[in-house]
Tab-separated table of C-alpha atoms in Angstrom:
chain	number	residue	atom	x	y	z
A	20	MET	CA	172.318	-123.048	20.940
A	21	PRO	CA	173.676	-120.764	18.186
A	22	TYR	CA	174.770	-117.275	19.211
A	23	ALA	CA	174.775	-114.168	17.056
A	24	LEU	CA	178.112	-113.541	15.334
A	25	ASN	CA	177.615	-109.776	15.503
A	26	LEU	CA	179.162	-108.527	18.737
A	27	GLN	CA	176.436	-106.043	19.612
A	28	SER	CA	173.636	-108.530	18.856
A	29	ARG	CA	175.334	-111.166	21.011
A	30	THR	CA	175.540	-108.940	24.078
A	31	SER	CA	172.046	-109.629	25.421
A	32	GLU	CA	172.421	-113.388	24.886
A	33	VAL	CA	175.698	-113.569	26.792
A	34	ALA	CA	174.397	-111.254	29.526
A	35	ALA	CA	171.429	-113.583	30.047
A	36	ASP	CA	173.772	-116.594	30.285
A	37	LEU	CA	175.957	-114.798	32.787
A	38	GLU	CA	172.986	-113.787	34.927
A	39	ARG	CA	171.738	-117.386	35.023
A	40	ALA	CA	175.186	-118.646	35.997
A	41	LEU	CA	175.540	-116.104	38.800
A	42	ASN	CA	172.076	-116.861	40.168
A	43	ALA	CA	172.480	-120.653	40.061
A	44	PRO	CA	172.707	-122.434	43.423
A	45	GLY	CA	176.099	-123.544	44.663
A	46	ALA	CA	179.569	-122.186	44.035
A	47	GLU	CA	180.231	-123.406	40.486
A	48	LEU	CA	182.329	-120.894	38.537
A	49	ALA	CA	182.807	-122.566	35.161
A	50	PRO	CA	179.403	-121.666	33.594
A	51	ALA	CA	179.961	-117.961	34.342
A	52	ALA	CA	183.568	-118.095	33.111
A	53	LEU	CA	182.489	-119.835	29.894
A	54	ALA	CA	179.732	-117.258	29.386
A	55	ILE	CA	182.427	-114.564	29.510
A	56	ALA	CA	184.378	-116.482	26.873
A	57	ARG	CA	181.527	-115.922	24.410
A	58	VAL	CA	182.751	-112.343	24.081
A	59	GLU	CA	185.305	-113.818	21.659
A	60	TYR	CA	183.946	-117.304	20.937
A	61	PRO	CA	180.252	-117.201	19.956
A	62	ALA	CA	180.236	-120.845	18.796
A	63	LEU	CA	181.802	-122.161	22.018
A	64	GLU	CA	180.549	-125.615	23.050
A	65	THR	CA	180.405	-125.099	26.795
A	66	ALA	CA	179.222	-128.650	27.562
A	67	ALA	CA	182.477	-130.096	26.229
A	68	TYR	CA	184.517	-127.951	28.618
A	69	LEU	CA	182.296	-128.764	31.587
A	70	ASP	CA	182.727	-132.474	30.758
A	71	ARG	CA	186.496	-131.982	30.613
A	72	LEU	CA	186.466	-130.381	34.056
A	73	ASP	CA	184.417	-133.305	35.388
A	74	GLU	CA	186.939	-135.799	33.986
A	75	MET	CA	189.899	-133.896	35.376
A	76	GLY	CA	188.183	-133.513	38.740
A	77	ALA	CA	187.624	-137.275	38.885
A	78	ARG	CA	191.304	-137.910	38.122
A	79	ALA	CA	192.317	-135.400	40.801
A	80	ALA	CA	190.109	-137.218	43.310
A	81	GLU	CA	191.838	-140.496	42.398
A	82	ARG	CA	195.271	-138.977	42.980
A	83	LEU	CA	194.148	-137.624	46.342
A	84	GLY	CA	193.086	-141.084	47.481
A	85	GLY	CA	191.860	-140.869	51.049
A	86	PHE	CA	192.462	-137.148	51.545
A	87	VAL	CA	189.209	-135.425	52.493
A	88	HIS	CA	190.597	-132.123	53.831
A	89	ALA	CA	192.817	-129.437	52.332
A	90	THR	CA	196.111	-129.923	54.169
A	91	SER	CA	199.647	-129.104	53.057
A	92	GLU	CA	200.036	-132.756	52.035
A	93	SER	CA	196.802	-132.939	50.044
A	94	ILE	CA	197.599	-129.600	48.382
A	95	LYS	CA	201.011	-131.006	47.396
A	96	VAL	CA	199.365	-134.037	45.781
A	97	PHE	CA	196.763	-131.874	44.038
A	98	ASN	CA	199.469	-129.500	42.765
A	99	GLU	CA	201.477	-132.399	41.354
A	100	TYR	CA	198.425	-133.521	39.429
A	101	LEU	CA	197.462	-130.063	38.140
A	102	TYR	CA	200.882	-128.625	37.315
A	103	ASP	CA	203.071	-131.688	36.659
A	104	GLU	CA	200.640	-134.202	35.203
A	105	GLU	CA	198.196	-131.851	33.445
A	106	GLY	CA	200.862	-129.241	32.673
A	107	PHE	CA	199.127	-126.025	33.753
A	108	ARG	CA	201.404	-123.016	34.255
A	109	GLY	CA	201.348	-119.255	34.617
A	110	ASN	CA	201.868	-117.437	31.329
A	111	ARG	CA	204.779	-115.177	32.279
A	112	GLU	CA	205.943	-114.708	28.696
A	113	ARG	CA	202.640	-113.383	27.322
A	114	TYR	CA	200.776	-112.210	30.400
A	115	GLU	CA	198.732	-109.637	28.428
A	116	ASP	CA	197.522	-112.166	25.826
A	117	PRO	CA	193.688	-111.942	25.891
A	118	ARG	CA	193.460	-115.728	25.619
A	119	ASN	CA	194.740	-115.934	29.197
A	120	SER	CA	191.404	-114.467	30.335
A	121	PHE	CA	189.134	-117.101	28.753
A	122	LEU	CA	188.542	-120.417	30.510
A	123	ASN	CA	188.243	-122.418	27.266
A	124	GLU	CA	191.642	-121.164	26.102
A	125	VAL	CA	193.222	-121.810	29.496
A	126	LEU	CA	191.960	-125.393	29.417
A	127	ASP	CA	193.102	-125.877	25.813
A	128	ARG	CA	196.519	-124.203	26.163
A	129	ARG	CA	197.187	-125.103	29.807
A	130	THR	CA	198.306	-121.559	30.632
A	131	GLY	CA	196.718	-118.402	32.020
A	132	ILE	CA	196.840	-115.553	34.503
A	133	PRO	CA	196.305	-115.897	38.266
A	134	ILE	CA	192.517	-115.560	38.257
A	135	THR	CA	191.795	-117.955	35.381
A	136	LEU	CA	194.226	-120.538	36.753
A	137	ALA	CA	192.438	-120.047	40.075
A	138	VAL	CA	189.103	-120.840	38.412
A	139	VAL	CA	190.551	-124.119	37.094
A	140	TYR	CA	192.034	-124.865	40.522
A	141	LEU	CA	188.772	-124.118	42.330
A	142	GLU	CA	186.617	-126.131	39.920
A	143	LEU	CA	188.839	-129.206	40.081
A	144	ALA	CA	189.354	-128.948	43.850
A	145	ARG	CA	185.601	-128.715	44.394
A	146	ARG	CA	185.031	-131.811	42.258
A	147	ALA	CA	187.784	-133.637	44.149
A	148	GLY	CA	186.310	-132.747	47.538
A	149	LEU	CA	188.863	-130.162	48.704
A	150	GLY	CA	187.476	-127.047	50.393
A	151	ILE	CA	189.342	-124.239	48.619
A	152	THR	CA	188.121	-120.643	48.250
A	153	GLY	CA	189.311	-117.680	46.206
A	154	VAL	CA	191.055	-114.637	47.677
A	155	ASN	CA	190.586	-111.242	45.993
A	156	PHE	CA	194.120	-110.141	46.855
A	157	PRO	CA	195.167	-106.800	45.323
A	158	GLY	CA	197.074	-107.235	42.079
A	159	HIS	CA	197.371	-111.027	42.200
A	160	PHE	CA	194.490	-113.433	42.774
A	161	LEU	CA	195.169	-116.100	45.408
A	162	LEU	CA	193.470	-119.139	46.944
A	163	ARG	CA	192.815	-120.167	50.514
A	164	ALA	CA	192.383	-123.527	52.243
A	165	PRO	CA	190.760	-123.343	55.705
A	166	GLY	CA	193.045	-124.758	58.374
A	167	GLY	CA	190.324	-126.391	60.433
A	168	ILE	CA	190.193	-126.463	64.236
A	169	GLY	CA	193.394	-124.938	65.586
A	170	GLY	CA	195.086	-125.014	62.201
A	171	GLU	CA	196.507	-122.192	60.110
A	172	ASP	CA	194.801	-121.377	56.834
A	173	LEU	CA	196.908	-122.159	53.779
A	174	ILE	CA	197.360	-119.409	51.163
A	175	ILE	CA	197.982	-120.772	47.672
A	176	ASP	CA	199.367	-119.021	44.604
A	177	PRO	CA	197.766	-120.646	41.524
A	178	PHE	CA	200.044	-118.750	39.119
A	179	HIS	CA	203.245	-120.106	40.669
A	180	ARG	CA	202.460	-123.835	40.630
A	181	GLY	CA	200.313	-123.747	43.764
A	182	ALA	CA	203.075	-122.411	46.014
A	183	LEU	CA	202.085	-122.000	49.672
A	184	LEU	CA	202.597	-118.421	50.847
A	185	SER	CA	203.422	-117.210	54.337
A	186	GLU	CA	202.174	-113.876	55.668
A	187	VAL	CA	205.587	-112.419	54.876
A	188	ASP	CA	205.226	-113.658	51.296
A	189	CYS	CA	201.824	-111.977	51.071
A	190	ARG	CA	203.227	-108.701	52.366
A	191	LEU	CA	205.978	-108.783	49.736
A	192	LEU	CA	203.468	-109.654	47.027
A	193	LEU	CA	201.322	-106.687	48.035
A	194	ARG	CA	204.302	-104.306	47.869
A	195	ASN	CA	205.313	-105.664	44.463
A	196	HIS	CA	201.861	-105.068	42.992
A	197	VAL	CA	200.601	-102.014	44.875
A	198	GLY	CA	203.744	-100.226	46.062
A	199	ASP	CA	205.929	-99.836	49.119
A	200	ASP	CA	203.324	-97.749	50.948
A	201	ALA	CA	200.661	-100.471	50.764
A	202	ALA	CA	199.379	-101.477	54.202
A	203	PHE	CA	198.863	-105.195	54.715
A	204	ASP	CA	195.807	-106.348	56.595
A	205	ARG	CA	194.630	-109.920	57.060
A	206	SER	CA	191.231	-108.888	55.748
A	207	LEU	CA	192.911	-108.835	52.324
A	208	LEU	CA	192.973	-112.636	52.604
A	209	ALA	CA	189.222	-112.977	53.186
A	210	PRO	CA	187.375	-115.533	51.028
A	211	ALA	CA	185.965	-114.193	47.758
A	212	THR	CA	182.448	-115.044	46.595
A	213	ARG	CA	181.592	-116.302	43.126
A	214	HIS	CA	180.279	-112.834	42.328
A	215	ASP	CA	183.573	-111.250	43.480
A	216	ILE	CA	185.578	-113.575	41.245
A	217	VAL	CA	183.426	-113.042	38.157
A	218	VAL	CA	183.484	-109.254	38.552
A	219	ARG	CA	187.273	-109.290	38.882
A	220	MET	CA	187.574	-111.416	35.738
A	221	LEU	CA	185.432	-108.911	33.849
A	222	VAL	CA	187.290	-105.853	35.195
A	223	ASN	CA	190.619	-107.405	34.149
A	224	LEU	CA	189.257	-108.151	30.687
A	225	LYS	CA	187.810	-104.676	30.205
A	226	ARG	CA	191.093	-103.027	31.175
A	227	LEU	CA	192.935	-105.257	28.721
A	228	TYR	CA	190.560	-104.399	25.865
A	229	VAL	CA	190.867	-100.669	26.595
A	230	ARG	CA	194.663	-100.899	26.513
A	231	MET	CA	194.369	-102.739	23.178
A	232	ARG	CA	191.950	-100.041	21.894
A	233	SER	CA	189.413	-102.844	21.317
A	234	PHE	CA	186.494	-100.593	22.242
A	235	PRO	CA	183.610	-102.757	20.922
A	236	GLN	CA	184.729	-105.648	23.133
A	237	ALA	CA	185.344	-103.309	26.076
A	238	ARG	CA	181.771	-101.990	25.765
A	239	PHE	CA	180.489	-105.586	25.633
A	240	VAL	CA	182.315	-106.325	28.896
A	241	SER	CA	180.946	-103.152	30.509
A	242	THR	CA	177.453	-104.475	29.794
A	243	LEU	CA	178.374	-107.789	31.433
A	244	LEU	CA	179.675	-105.897	34.471
A	245	LEU	CA	176.352	-104.071	34.732
A	246	THR	CA	174.615	-107.447	34.485
A	247	ALA	CA	176.718	-108.739	37.371
A	248	ASP	CA	176.256	-105.552	39.407
A	249	PRO	CA	173.460	-103.212	38.250
A	250	SER	CA	174.447	-100.728	40.976
A	251	ALA	CA	177.908	-100.157	39.445
A	252	VAL	CA	177.243	-96.588	38.316
A	253	HIS	CA	180.813	-96.119	37.083
A	254	GLU	CA	180.146	-98.816	34.482
A	255	LEU	CA	177.409	-96.636	32.979
A	256	ARG	CA	180.023	-93.910	32.665
A	257	ASP	CA	182.540	-96.271	31.060
A	258	ARG	CA	180.038	-97.818	28.677
A	259	GLY	CA	178.817	-94.392	27.649
A	260	LEU	CA	182.328	-93.135	26.988
A	261	LEU	CA	183.147	-96.242	24.990
A	262	ALA	CA	179.978	-95.735	22.932
A	263	TYR	CA	181.071	-92.137	22.355
A	264	HIS	CA	184.406	-93.257	20.952
A	265	LEU	CA	182.575	-95.766	18.747
A	266	GLU	CA	180.395	-92.887	17.475
A	267	ASP	CA	177.236	-94.520	18.820
A	268	PHE	CA	176.100	-91.147	20.091
A	269	SER	CA	172.532	-92.027	21.079
A	270	SER	CA	173.712	-94.897	23.290
A	271	ALA	CA	176.485	-92.735	24.719
A	272	LEU	CA	174.023	-89.980	25.629
A	273	ARG	CA	171.628	-92.434	27.265
A	274	ASP	CA	174.316	-94.006	29.476
A	275	LEU	CA	176.043	-90.756	30.396
A	276	GLU	CA	172.789	-89.012	31.304
A	277	GLU	CA	171.880	-91.963	33.506
A	278	TYR	CA	175.327	-91.843	35.095
A	279	LEU	CA	174.888	-88.162	35.925
A	280	ARG	CA	171.393	-88.764	37.267
A	281	LEU	CA	172.684	-91.426	39.654
A	282	SER	CA	175.911	-89.630	40.634
A	283	PRO	CA	175.813	-87.417	43.726
A	284	GLY	CA	176.198	-83.709	43.073
A	285	GLU	CA	176.293	-81.789	39.852
A	286	MET	CA	179.312	-79.665	39.051
A	287	PRO	CA	179.619	-76.986	36.375
A	288	ALA	CA	181.473	-78.223	33.306
A	289	ASP	CA	184.736	-76.842	32.015
A	290	GLU	CA	186.202	-77.284	28.559
A	291	SER	CA	188.832	-79.928	29.332
A	292	ASP	CA	189.357	-82.729	26.844
A	293	PHE	CA	188.546	-86.285	27.835
A	294	ASP	CA	191.231	-88.993	27.664
A	295	LEU	CA	189.657	-92.440	27.419
A	296	ASP	CA	192.648	-94.178	28.977
A	297	ASP	CA	192.439	-91.963	32.067
A	298	SER	CA	188.873	-92.968	32.899
A	299	VAL	CA	187.660	-96.153	31.263
A	300	GLY	CA	188.890	-99.357	32.824
A	301	GLU	CA	189.743	-97.918	36.207
A	302	GLU	CA	188.107	-100.017	38.882
A	303	ASP	CA	185.951	-98.134	41.361
A	304	ASP	CA	186.904	-99.541	44.756
A	305	GLY	CA	184.452	-97.424	46.717
A	306	GLU	CA	187.249	-95.195	48.018
A	307	THR	CA	187.709	-92.928	44.990
A	308	ASP	CA	189.134	-89.529	45.863
A	309	GLU	CA	186.370	-86.918	45.963
A	310	ALA	CA	188.317	-84.565	43.705
A	311	GLN	CA	188.658	-87.338	41.124
A	312	HIS	CA	184.916	-87.966	41.274
A	313	VAL	CA	184.227	-84.269	40.738
A	314	ASP	CA	186.601	-84.291	37.777
A	315	ASP	CA	184.887	-87.371	36.288
A	316	VAL	CA	181.441	-85.821	36.554
A	317	THR	CA	182.683	-82.519	35.138
A	318	ARG	CA	184.148	-84.181	32.078
A	319	VAL	CA	181.051	-86.319	31.560
A	320	LEU	CA	178.910	-83.187	31.697
A	321	ASP	CA	181.010	-81.741	28.878
A	322	HIS	CA	180.368	-84.814	26.776
A	323	VAL	CA	176.648	-84.851	27.515
A	324	LYS	CA	176.301	-81.235	26.378
A	325	ALA	CA	178.138	-82.011	23.145
A	326	LEU	CA	176.128	-85.201	22.609
A	327	ARG	CA	172.802	-83.443	23.107
A	328	ARG	CA	173.736	-80.977	20.368
A	329	ARG	CA	174.920	-83.752	18.070
A	330	VAL	CA	171.902	-86.041	18.623
A	331	ALA	CA	169.522	-83.096	18.204
A	332	GLY	CA	171.106	-82.513	14.812
A	333	PHE	CA	170.081	-86.031	13.742
A	334	ASN	CA	166.381	-85.394	14.382
């Protein structure tokens, strides 16, 4: 069906697609990932990409032959198909390229970032009968193959040609991405749900758009994040601040007032300036420092006061 070319008009259409994909039975990721791609590609023919995944999944199943479980041997065969035969690879040279975040572009160009390559891996593995799950590892998305009775789970790096990682490798990866003080815990290797994966894709994309100063697209993605998780109060804050910088003052006031209403506590405002890069795009992991939260609310209060005066002047 045709989608609106205007970004703001298209938001509700894409949000509805994403909601349907997230609520669909099963673990299929591609429909949600292709819905996200409509941020940039309103005329995207999603059926063609789903058909391509089906064809590739069938070829992967042929290469696997009699393998019915995810073992080191079956993973080796699957990796040879995906990375050698199909030519997928991690995009080290242009990691920040927005195209790396869209499933259609990853399938067309055969390159991406860890989480989009993981989506391809998961979709083809599922079609080929391998039981692989995602792992929401900090800083670098991974995959996991259950080891079965008495067996060790296999941790797979989709960005580095499906390399199998030991626990030591995972500890080093964590330090590289989070810092030397990062504490490793095996819970970091827990399976990720479809919802977890989609939210991480959206958070990555929003951060990228904010760094690029592409605020209309960042606001679009904030709306998709609220579709995926209506309880994500910090997304109301981010969307409101993005609207403010786009001079959509009525929308900014509506979102920021709702953010304050839902945020615990109400602090007196000071006169500090707000820096978009300091606040928008930062993922709320549920463990935000209380002082930082107070500072966020204080600065939002400043903006709400200014917005109320500005919007009142329009009436």
